[in-house]
């Protein structure tokens, strides 16, 4: 299923782009045909760097993100990488006599900020500067103006790059560029070159306009043809001072990136790291190949022959990089795990989330979309990890309970539709608009109050068909019609909520049918009154699993997305769901408790024999229900250990007398997320006299979330 896969096209092309950059620096065809080499290294290969800039922009630039956290993270990461690269190339700088140059200090500053201390390293400061500029333009002026400014900067850059020969005849212009070139060597930098590509990718990430693969490829062919003609003309008339920037490079990148976005598969994380490494180390490898060629007498085939040189550099860089990337990928998660899995933690298996999305989408009728309900920290799973992963899978509609949850999702960079299911004070209408959130109209007077704020707000109207909680009574068609006429409310949806869809008892099924009929009856009345019925939704998880025959525009799925049901009861459709969340802790202490002595508050557990007790550092402060005291149990090394005595705020005791080989630091599984593994969330929930939904969403407060 296309919609549930990562952007593999982007990942694969990272490697292609890295190869192109190596080509730029080794000129593979130079020994054979000068024009062919020009076309390869100065035209085709010029898509490499803008592509890398766009991969950063795609995740960085968004109109919703208002705090600077994401930018800060990006700048920090890139700066760190830049620092490492600078140090890596110091010996080479030294060898080349970099430190003996005149005006060393000003030159160093210029290189650090714009040109890079090694010829290829300009990309890193350029992406920091370009990313920051694009970010602030977006924040201060909004997308259209930001584009305009970045476009103008790009034009200025063109004048100092490929078009320099065409404009240097004008004295004033020449003076302007002379001034610029005292500050940096090329206009292909973070100021003139990078911002437009960051913005372009950020805009494409919103996905408002997505062309098909075929259309993108067609666009790419046309714009590449134009860019080729442009480059050859400029080359022919010798107008280029440098040959990185073309007018048609921008549309070319738009279609190329658009085509790559259409190619979706499993994530190929290794290629990401490897491509970056190829980019970073290949100039070093060029030096190594030259030294080796000199030493072994293979100068002719490995250096003189441009193709041989290219292949040698590419092979060696590729081997180093793939090896390095494999090591890095293996090392990375462990470091992250060590810190957060010391005491008690939530562990997410995102492969199960992917699986559940696929299974649920299979159940949906044609044209019906998944609205992922991620309220209460995505049912305790952590809204960030869940929502951002869902968005990567192609889910583009979310539901939350409160406006602040919605704003939080925006701050994570979530771009899809976000429906606020619950009450929002009408005085916050401006924020609804600012963060592009959709508000549920919970009854008539609420709709009127929101309308009075004078701000256009996207809305879904809730209809009460018998739950008698939120919504306008479905018998009140007059009021509903009035709401549709309210000027400020943009009615994008209408929905109802079923209150006993989880039950298959005949009486409950009949009640649910009644709710559905009443809802459709109201929609019929609206149509008769000439009102265009907006998007319709009725079912939540149980609505979908027990009444899959309904055909709506959305299904609001919460608990099922997380791979569990509320209880252990069966549903009409048996979906193969897999639990996403596991709750784990570690054995913090082991005690021998002699027969007759007690454990914990209230002395409710008394050892009936000489016992061994393990203390686990998790308690009701982490969301574990205290009512499980003396009832539930955990699994340590695959063996069941019952809870001994009362659960405390931060600790609990389990009886491990009958378990073999228990030692300090052993993992204790409180909720398991493997197939058919106990204790599962519904079983624990039932023991606690509640449903999985409550059990899970209470875990969100103190526990770190670790992603597997
Ligand atoms: C929470 C909620 C849902 C999701 O319910 P699940 O049973 O978890 O799928 C759907 N609709 C509304 C209105 C909700 O409040």
XYZ file of C-alpha atoms and ligand atoms in Angstrom:
723
model
C 0.000 0.000 0.000
C 1.570 3.218 -1.152
C 0.230 5.523 1.526
C 1.827 3.666 4.411
C 5.432 3.671 3.231
C 8.372 5.963 3.765
C 9.785 8.258 1.142
C 12.186 5.631 -0.193
C 12.614 7.528 -3.475
C 14.193 10.348 -1.510
C 16.469 7.944 0.351
C 17.653 6.212 -2.797
C 18.275 9.461 -4.578
C 20.529 10.598 -1.734
C 23.014 8.044 -2.992
C 22.580 9.196 -6.607
C 23.108 12.797 -5.522
C 26.268 11.848 -3.632
C 27.609 10.072 -6.734
C 26.838 13.189 -8.783
C 28.785 15.340 -6.357
C 31.737 12.964 -6.625
C 31.424 13.322 -10.412
C 31.601 17.106 -10.097
C 34.913 16.790 -8.302
C 36.446 14.085 -10.500
C 35.100 14.912 -13.996
C 34.710 11.288 -15.177
C 34.346 12.075 -18.888
C 37.043 14.714 -19.218
C 39.538 12.325 -20.895
C 37.006 11.511 -23.584
C 34.763 14.409 -24.484
C 34.821 17.886 -23.076
C 31.202 18.816 -23.792
C 29.942 15.494 -22.483
C 31.851 16.174 -19.299
C 30.382 19.651 -19.095
C 26.873 18.258 -19.485
C 27.444 15.602 -16.850
C 29.291 17.585 -14.209
C 28.054 21.147 -14.769
C 24.445 20.451 -15.719
C 23.142 17.019 -14.680
C 25.183 16.812 -11.502
C 23.994 20.273 -10.445
C 20.795 18.725 -9.101
C 22.791 16.977 -6.348
C 23.273 19.785 -3.865
C 19.824 21.410 -4.257
C 18.409 17.944 -3.689
C 20.243 17.670 -0.364
C 19.032 21.145 0.610
C 15.477 20.103 -0.199
C 15.649 16.954 1.912
C 16.464 19.242 4.850
C 13.811 21.785 3.911
C 11.170 19.091 3.570
C 11.285 18.337 7.275
C 12.332 21.749 8.539
C 10.175 24.344 6.859
C 6.528 24.492 7.828
C 4.147 27.340 8.254
C 2.792 25.925 11.478
C 5.960 25.631 13.424
C 6.221 28.781 15.505
C 8.766 27.982 18.180
C 12.363 27.652 17.098
C 13.027 24.157 18.459
C 13.164 22.420 15.129
C 15.422 25.048 13.597
C 17.654 24.939 16.647
C 17.936 21.178 16.373
C 18.756 21.387 12.682
C 21.372 24.107 13.141
C 22.950 22.240 16.031
C 23.175 18.986 14.125
C 24.556 20.580 10.975
C 27.023 22.721 12.910
C 28.285 19.666 14.752
C 28.777 17.846 11.487
C 30.527 20.886 10.043
C 32.812 21.047 13.074
C 33.745 17.383 12.693
C 34.347 17.833 8.954
C 36.547 20.876 9.545
C 38.691 18.945 11.987
C 38.807 15.964 9.628
C 40.226 18.144 6.871
C 42.715 20.088 9.010
C 45.663 17.898 7.972
C 44.792 18.494 4.340
C 44.462 22.238 4.929
C 47.845 22.200 6.589
C 49.370 20.183 3.756
C 47.981 22.648 1.214
C 49.549 25.572 3.074
C 46.166 26.991 4.119
C 47.553 28.399 7.350
C 50.398 30.267 5.648
C 48.157 32.335 3.432
C 48.057 36.093 3.771
C 45.067 37.568 5.588
C 44.579 34.264 7.278
C 42.031 35.351 9.860
C 39.585 37.251 7.596
C 39.938 34.436 5.088
C 39.122 31.873 7.789
C 35.989 33.730 8.864
C 34.865 34.076 5.256
C 35.409 30.349 4.741
C 33.691 29.350 7.950
C 30.552 31.326 7.147
C 30.307 31.004 3.359
C 32.873 29.102 1.366
C 33.834 26.194 3.618
C 37.349 25.443 4.791
C 37.599 22.747 2.127
C 36.108 23.183 -1.323
C 33.128 20.868 -0.848
C 32.329 21.943 2.695
C 30.556 25.150 1.620
C 27.369 23.062 1.603
C 27.215 22.790 5.391
C 27.372 26.514 6.284
C 25.083 27.117 3.307
C 22.452 24.787 4.672
C 22.649 26.380 8.123
C 22.374 29.907 6.737
C 19.859 28.998 4.033
C 17.727 26.987 6.453
C 17.670 29.835 8.957
C 16.836 32.429 6.303
C 14.042 30.291 4.867
C 12.726 29.683 8.382
C 12.597 33.356 9.315
C 11.165 34.418 5.965
C 8.415 31.864 6.441
C 7.745 32.937 9.989
C 7.750 36.678 9.343
C 6.110 36.942 5.930
C 4.273 33.722 5.143
C 4.854 31.420 2.207
C 4.121 33.619 -0.855
C 6.256 36.568 0.269
C 8.991 34.254 1.514
C 9.098 32.651 -1.934
C 9.259 36.028 -3.595
C 12.197 37.164 -1.463
C 14.057 33.866 -1.834
C 13.419 34.069 -5.593
C 14.906 37.558 -5.740
C 17.932 36.385 -3.764
C 18.313 33.531 -6.242
C 18.198 35.977 -9.149
C 20.931 38.070 -7.547
C 22.882 34.842 -7.122
C 22.438 33.976 -10.803
C 24.006 37.306 -11.727
C 27.125 36.380 -9.784
C 27.210 32.817 -11.093
C 26.215 31.529 -14.531
C 25.052 34.931 -15.785
C 27.972 36.987 -14.574
C 29.270 37.606 -18.095
C 25.892 38.972 -19.112
C 25.670 41.563 -16.341
C 29.255 42.575 -15.637
C 29.138 45.049 -18.510
C 27.012 47.352 -16.371
C 29.440 49.242 -14.153
C 27.162 49.641 -11.193
C 26.228 45.978 -11.241
C 29.831 44.951 -11.575
C 30.749 47.101 -8.582
C 27.980 45.476 -6.600
C 29.253 41.998 -7.377
C 32.873 43.028 -6.819
C 31.789 44.036 -3.342
C 30.009 40.731 -2.804
C 33.012 38.760 -3.950
C 35.104 40.384 -1.283
C 32.823 38.731 1.255
C 32.613 35.317 -0.412
C 33.964 33.541 -3.470
C 30.663 32.499 -4.999
C 27.060 33.622 -4.867
C 26.160 29.929 -4.761
C 25.915 30.000 -0.976
C 23.540 30.072 1.969
C 22.310 33.548 1.214
C 21.484 33.471 -2.495
C 21.301 29.820 -3.410
C 19.927 27.732 -0.531
C 16.766 29.524 0.755
C 14.634 28.904 -2.330
C 15.228 25.149 -2.189
C 14.404 24.999 1.506
C 11.141 26.840 0.924
C 10.268 24.823 -2.154
C 10.597 21.563 -0.226
C 8.703 22.944 2.775
C 5.869 23.953 0.497
C 5.862 20.574 -1.235
C 5.768 18.845 2.144
C 2.364 20.371 2.800
C 1.146 18.184 0.002
C -1.577 20.567 -1.155
C -0.412 20.081 -4.740
C 0.832 16.596 -5.550
C 1.342 15.716 -9.187
C 1.388 12.114 -10.325
C 4.670 10.378 -11.076
C 4.027 10.648 -14.818
C 3.307 14.377 -14.696
C 6.376 14.974 -12.567
C 8.581 13.030 -14.952
C 7.178 14.949 -17.879
C 7.805 18.240 -16.084
C 11.287 17.064 -15.223
C 12.069 16.172 -18.845
C 10.885 19.549 -20.111
C 12.574 21.645 -17.443
C 15.770 19.630 -17.675
C 15.798 20.169 -21.445
C 15.424 23.878 -20.867
C 18.168 23.894 -18.254
C 20.480 22.021 -20.624
C 19.811 24.542 -23.386
C 20.348 27.375 -20.928
C 23.660 25.916 -19.729
C 24.968 25.188 -23.227
C 24.103 28.689 -24.412
C 25.749 30.344 -21.417
C 28.758 28.075 -21.892
C 28.929 28.805 -25.602
C 28.982 32.552 -25.060
C 31.379 32.141 -22.141
C 29.138 34.045 -19.784
C 29.654 31.830 -16.782
C 31.828 32.933 -13.910
C 30.823 29.754 -12.138
C 28.337 27.109 -13.240
C 26.171 26.056 -10.340
C 23.063 28.178 -10.703
C 20.573 28.085 -13.536
C 17.169 29.619 -13.886
C 15.636 26.289 -14.858
C 17.302 24.461 -11.993
C 14.387 25.513 -9.753
C 11.537 23.942 -11.793
C 13.819 20.994 -12.480
C 14.186 20.394 -8.746
C 10.470 20.827 -8.187
C 9.578 18.032 -10.611
C 12.485 15.805 -9.612
C 11.595 16.039 -5.936
C 7.912 15.604 -6.731
C 8.657 12.427 -8.676
C 10.818 11.068 -5.862
C 8.073 11.738 -3.304
C 5.832 9.378 -5.246
C 8.198 6.468 -4.739
C 7.279 4.944 -1.411
C 8.651 1.841 0.271
C 10.167 0.757 3.537
C 12.687 3.150 5.050
C 16.288 2.805 3.934
C 18.044 4.598 6.758
C 21.437 3.142 5.927
C 21.529 4.992 2.590
C 20.912 8.303 4.313
C 23.980 8.038 6.466
C 26.068 6.463 3.703
C 25.245 9.242 1.223
C 26.217 11.869 3.749
C 29.498 10.086 4.413
C 30.300 9.823 0.696
C 29.720 13.544 0.459
C 31.945 14.302 3.411
C 34.887 12.022 2.726
C 35.267 11.888 -1.051
C 37.779 14.801 -1.280
C 39.902 12.941 1.248
C 39.561 9.802 -0.860
C 40.672 11.756 -3.931
C 43.915 12.561 -2.121
C 44.307 8.948 -0.991
C 43.754 7.634 -4.525
C 46.358 10.041 -5.870
C 48.914 9.069 -3.239
C 48.259 5.385 -3.769
C 48.475 5.781 -7.548
C 51.823 7.523 -7.228
C 53.207 4.875 -4.902
C 52.048 1.913 -6.997
C 52.846 3.332 -10.402
C 49.206 3.214 -11.425
C 49.051 6.956 -12.119
C 47.843 6.500 -15.673
C 44.761 4.296 -15.058
C 43.814 5.748 -11.641
C 44.417 9.477 -12.138
C 45.189 10.362 -15.747
C 42.228 8.384 -17.005
C 39.302 10.441 -15.731
C 36.844 7.568 -15.731
C 39.281 5.319 -13.877
C 39.832 8.103 -11.376
C 36.105 8.599 -10.843
C 35.467 4.873 -10.402
C 38.377 4.471 -7.979
C 37.247 7.419 -5.855
C 33.633 6.279 -5.936
C 34.389 2.674 -5.016
C 36.661 3.596 -2.152
C 34.284 6.277 -0.837
C 31.375 3.877 -1.181
C 33.088 1.100 0.772
C 34.152 3.425 3.577
C 30.751 5.062 3.738
C 28.616 1.949 3.703
C 30.834 0.403 6.354
C 30.744 3.572 8.433
C 26.991 3.910 8.023
C 26.395 0.301 9.073
C 28.456 0.886 12.220
C 26.646 4.144 12.920
C 23.160 2.664 12.492
C 24.047 -0.154 14.857
C 25.529 2.140 17.454
C 22.890 4.863 17.444
C 19.785 3.287 18.975
C 21.689 1.619 21.796
C 22.994 4.930 23.062
C 19.500 6.352 23.049
C 18.109 3.304 24.815
C 20.611 3.140 27.635
C 19.560 6.434 29.126
C 15.815 6.014 29.061
C 15.510 2.362 29.940
C 17.169 2.552 33.311
C 14.024 2.632 35.453
C 10.626 2.285 33.808
C 9.659 3.136 30.288
C 7.156 2.885 27.478
C 8.492 1.003 24.508
C 6.883 1.503 21.113
C 7.061 -0.936 18.265
C 6.375 1.321 15.306
C 6.356 -1.629 12.920
C 3.150 -2.642 14.658
C 1.753 0.842 14.120
C 2.537 0.563 10.403
C 0.885 -2.851 10.347
C -2.245 -1.566 12.106
C -2.589 1.359 9.723
C -2.405 -1.046 6.799
C -4.915 -3.466 8.313
C -7.360 -0.681 9.171
C -7.044 0.933 5.761
C -7.909 -2.431 4.206
C -11.186 -2.325 6.127
C -12.114 1.139 4.920
C -14.517 1.468 2.018
C -13.292 3.174 -1.144
C -12.751 6.893 -0.646
C -12.862 6.766 3.170
C -9.849 8.162 5.001
C -8.298 7.337 8.301
C -8.505 10.091 10.887
C -5.965 9.134 13.518
C -7.160 9.992 17.025
C -4.064 11.063 18.951
C -5.637 12.776 21.981
C -4.143 12.400 25.476
C -0.585 11.934 24.204
C -1.780 9.447 21.593
C -3.405 7.280 24.279
C -0.276 7.504 26.396
C 2.056 6.434 23.590
C 3.564 9.893 23.165
C 1.934 12.202 20.623
C 5.201 13.180 18.998
C 6.458 9.696 18.158
C 3.045 8.494 17.023
C 1.798 11.497 15.060
C 5.051 12.148 13.247
C 5.354 8.495 12.309
C 1.753 8.398 11.111
C 2.359 11.439 8.970
C 5.370 9.767 7.421
C 3.069 6.836 6.626
C 0.779 9.130 4.701
C -1.940 9.701 7.320
C -3.124 13.263 6.789
C -6.021 13.709 9.204
C -5.726 13.754 12.984
C -8.111 14.269 15.872
C -7.294 15.630 19.329
C -9.424 16.540 22.316
C -8.193 20.070 23.029
C -6.879 23.076 21.161
C -3.568 22.850 23.030
C -3.067 19.300 21.875
C -3.671 20.590 18.345
C -1.145 23.407 18.724
C 1.333 20.915 20.107
C 0.947 18.742 17.008
C 1.609 21.789 14.838
C 4.705 22.500 16.884
C 5.904 18.994 16.006
C 5.529 19.956 12.368
C 2.332 17.979 11.707
C 0.770 19.419 8.565
C -2.356 17.343 8.051
C -5.866 18.347 9.071
C -6.364 18.462 12.813
C -9.867 18.230 14.266
C -10.391 19.352 17.861
C -13.093 16.997 19.136
C -13.801 18.799 22.398
C -14.744 22.226 23.713
C -12.513 25.210 22.975
C -13.254 28.580 24.559
C -14.676 30.701 21.700
C -12.252 33.471 22.688
C -9.469 31.317 21.227
C -10.902 31.488 17.699
C -7.854 33.400 16.504
C -5.562 30.581 17.563
C -7.767 28.050 15.787
C -7.248 30.013 12.626
C -3.563 30.684 13.169
C -2.760 27.007 13.640
C -5.203 25.924 10.967
C -7.163 23.730 13.381
C -10.704 22.498 12.754
C -13.093 22.986 15.662
C -16.011 20.744 16.575
C -19.236 22.696 17.055
C -20.608 21.086 20.183
C -24.076 22.664 20.087
C -26.077 25.595 18.746
C -25.159 28.236 21.282
C -21.501 27.275 21.004
C -21.629 27.688 17.222
C -23.252 31.097 17.632
C -20.603 32.182 20.154
C -17.753 31.050 17.898
C -19.328 32.785 14.925
C -19.496 36.032 16.896
C -15.698 36.092 17.287
C -15.509 37.465 13.757
C -12.707 35.125 12.709
C -13.140 32.553 9.944
C -12.783 29.125 11.556
C -12.868 25.670 9.985
C -15.530 23.552 11.664
C -17.079 20.122 11.852
C -20.604 20.063 13.250
C -21.340 17.393 15.818
C -24.793 15.829 15.814
C -26.273 14.174 18.895
C -28.055 10.986 17.845
C -28.676 9.591 21.296
C -25.488 9.728 23.298
C -26.635 13.028 24.764
C -23.146 14.308 25.365
C -21.981 16.774 22.698
C -23.766 17.815 19.521
C -26.918 19.444 18.193
C -29.946 17.182 18.560
C -30.555 15.379 15.262
C -34.269 16.216 15.507
C -33.392 19.897 15.438
C -32.872 20.278 11.684
C -33.857 23.939 11.913
C -30.942 24.748 14.223
C -28.555 22.743 12.084
C -29.583 24.707 9.003
C -29.107 27.942 10.900
C -25.585 26.919 11.841
C -24.824 26.227 8.176
C -25.768 29.823 7.443
C -23.339 31.304 9.997
C -20.889 33.447 8.053
C -17.606 32.875 9.872
C -17.916 29.131 10.218
C -16.429 27.132 7.369
C -18.392 23.916 7.549
C -16.015 21.215 6.386
C -17.583 18.269 8.139
C -20.548 16.860 10.008
C -20.411 13.864 12.324
C -21.975 11.890 15.092
C -20.671 9.507 17.720
C -22.019 6.066 18.518
C -22.403 5.227 22.189
C -22.730 1.443 22.215
C -20.996 0.352 19.017
C -18.738 -1.885 21.113
C -21.650 -4.155 22.001
C -23.027 -6.913 19.807
C -26.094 -7.440 22.035
C -29.198 -7.229 19.810
C -30.683 -4.295 21.729
C -27.473 -2.288 21.442
C -27.071 -3.096 17.755
C -30.640 -1.894 17.159
C -29.911 1.330 19.065
C -26.776 1.908 16.971
C -28.742 1.342 13.758
C -31.216 3.915 15.022
C -28.418 6.421 15.618
C -27.062 5.869 12.120
C -30.512 6.162 10.509
C -31.325 9.354 12.396
C -28.000 10.852 11.329
C -28.543 10.016 7.662
C -32.121 11.263 7.972
C -30.797 14.645 9.043
C -28.304 14.698 6.168
C -31.218 13.997 3.803
C -33.102 16.969 5.184
C -30.079 19.184 4.657
C -29.729 18.053 1.059
C -33.420 18.750 0.474
C -32.921 22.239 1.862
C -30.205 22.801 -0.746
C -27.348 22.612 1.735
C -24.249 20.867 0.397
C -23.406 18.171 2.928
C -19.722 18.401 3.863
C -17.424 15.485 4.859
C -19.241 12.862 6.934
C -17.953 10.626 9.714
C -19.573 8.344 12.256
C -17.370 5.463 13.362
C -14.606 5.251 15.898
C -12.665 1.990 16.397
C -15.635 -0.108 17.471
C -17.889 1.558 14.937
C -15.501 0.388 12.243
C -14.982 -3.116 13.603
C -18.646 -3.823 14.369
C -20.278 -1.810 11.579
C -17.766 -1.914 8.715
C -20.466 -1.610 6.050
C -20.947 2.133 6.605
C -19.471 4.326 3.930
C -18.237 7.682 5.227
C -15.494 10.155 4.368
C -13.518 9.498 7.540
C -13.254 6.934 10.272
C -11.977 8.330 13.598
C -9.803 5.518 14.831
C -8.147 5.682 18.227
C -7.640 2.564 20.297
C -7.487 0.133 17.358
C -4.649 2.129 15.824
C -2.616 1.285 18.896
C -3.270 -2.365 18.235
C -5.499 -3.252 21.158
C -9.210 -3.186 21.883
C -10.821 -1.637 24.917
C -11.708 -5.005 26.415
C -11.118 -8.686 25.718
C -14.540 -8.941 24.020
C -14.624 -9.910 20.350
C -15.816 -7.693 17.502
C -17.757 -8.504 14.328
C -14.662 -8.014 12.179
C -11.587 -9.698 13.635
C -8.802 -7.421 12.536
C -5.253 -8.676 12.984
C -4.095 -5.805 15.184
C -0.768 -5.729 16.959
C -0.139 -3.805 20.177
C 2.228 -0.871 19.757
C 2.978 -0.163 23.404
C 4.889 -2.173 25.956
C 5.402 -1.048 29.540
C 8.656 -2.200 31.058
C 10.734 -1.713 34.165
C 13.760 -3.311 35.789
C 14.464 -5.260 38.937
C 15.935 -2.603 41.219
C 16.418 -4.695 44.362
C 16.002 -8.283 45.540
C 15.045 -9.200 49.095
C 14.634 -12.359 51.088
C 11.536 -12.076 53.249
C 11.220 -14.798 55.913
C 7.911 -16.637 56.337
C 5.399 -14.581 58.328
C 6.847 -11.148 57.577
C 5.014 -8.621 55.437
C 5.809 -6.414 52.457
C 4.691 -2.826 51.774
C 2.079 -0.406 53.111
C -0.670 -1.753 55.310
C 1.178 -5.092 55.598
C -1.390 -6.567 53.221
C 1.087 -9.111 51.814
C 2.425 -11.579 54.319
C 4.911 -14.194 53.180
C 3.300 -17.626 53.469
C 6.759 -19.194 53.113
C 10.313 -17.924 52.995
C 10.030 -15.658 49.949
C 12.141 -13.787 47.479
C 10.778 -10.378 46.566
C 11.853 -8.152 43.666
C 11.345 -4.403 43.942
C 10.366 -2.729 40.673
C 10.776 1.062 40.392
C 7.353 1.756 38.892
C 4.154 2.800 40.619
C 0.826 4.563 40.324
C 2.747 7.801 39.792
C 3.651 6.331 36.411
C 0.021 5.545 35.673
C -0.104 1.967 36.847
C -3.503 1.578 38.569
C -3.125 1.072 42.331
C -6.107 -1.245 42.247
C -3.844 -3.896 40.684
C -2.271 -4.271 44.139
C -2.193 -7.971 44.924
C -4.041 -8.768 41.670
C -1.870 -8.471 38.606
C 1.597 -9.615 37.799
C 4.580 -9.000 35.556
C 6.780 -11.174 33.378
C 10.498 -11.457 34.107
C 12.646 -13.634 31.858
C 9.454 -15.097 30.483
C 8.176 -16.158 33.918
C 5.136 -14.791 35.730
C 5.686 -12.921 38.986
C 2.553 -11.830 40.936
C 2.358 -8.378 42.491
C 3.008 -8.566 46.237
C 1.189 -6.067 48.413
C 0.119 -2.550 47.583
C 1.468 -0.641 44.629
C 3.157 2.562 45.862
C 3.481 5.845 44.004
C 6.941 4.966 42.705
C 7.589 1.308 43.524
C 5.978 -2.047 43.644
C 7.006 -5.470 44.853
C 6.596 -8.759 43.012
C 6.991 -12.260 44.367
C 9.802 -14.046 42.519
C 10.214 -16.973 44.912
C 9.367 -19.500 42.230
C 11.332 -17.851 39.440
C 14.731 -19.087 38.451
C 17.761 -16.983 37.637
C 16.460 -13.553 38.508
C 19.099 -10.884 38.867
C 19.304 -7.149 39.408
C 18.620 -5.123 36.257
C 16.428 -7.802 34.663
C 13.620 -6.372 32.559
C 10.107 -6.832 33.961
C 7.302 -6.595 31.406
C 4.212 -4.969 32.889
C 2.316 -4.664 29.571
C 3.488 -6.739 26.650
C 3.276 -5.738 22.976
C 4.208 -8.966 21.318
C 1.674 -11.206 19.597
C -0.460 -13.253 22.034
C 1.735 -12.244 24.926
C 0.479 -11.617 28.440
C -0.040 -9.395 30.304
C -1.742 -7.568 27.434
C -3.315 -4.134 27.875
C -6.959 -5.327 27.786
C -6.264 -8.034 30.363
C -4.478 -5.646 32.729
C -7.255 -3.115 32.170
C -9.952 -5.637 33.037
C -8.115 -6.597 36.204
C -8.081 -2.925 37.094
C -11.811 -2.643 36.401
C -11.344 -0.347 33.413
C -10.687 -0.381 29.661
C -7.382 -0.281 27.763
C -8.094 3.293 26.721
C -7.932 4.572 30.304
C -5.050 2.327 31.308
C -2.907 3.470 28.384
C -3.703 7.176 28.384
C -2.765 7.453 32.073
C 0.771 6.265 31.276
C 1.634 9.507 29.496
C 2.749 11.555 32.483
C 6.171 10.494 33.733
C 7.454 7.658 31.604
C 9.991 8.181 28.836
C 9.006 6.823 25.426
C 11.539 4.625 23.702
C 11.046 3.748 20.063
C 12.168 0.391 18.763
C -11.837 9.457 21.405
C -12.778 9.559 20.315
C -12.695 8.679 19.216
C -11.740 7.523 19.156
O -12.318 6.434 19.814
P -11.664 4.979 19.841
O -12.699 4.133 20.440
O -10.432 5.069 20.652
O -11.368 4.616 18.437
C -13.548 8.905 18.156
N -14.463 9.903 18.185
C -14.592 10.731 19.230
C -15.611 11.792 19.189
C -13.767 10.572 20.339
O -13.904 11.389 21.375
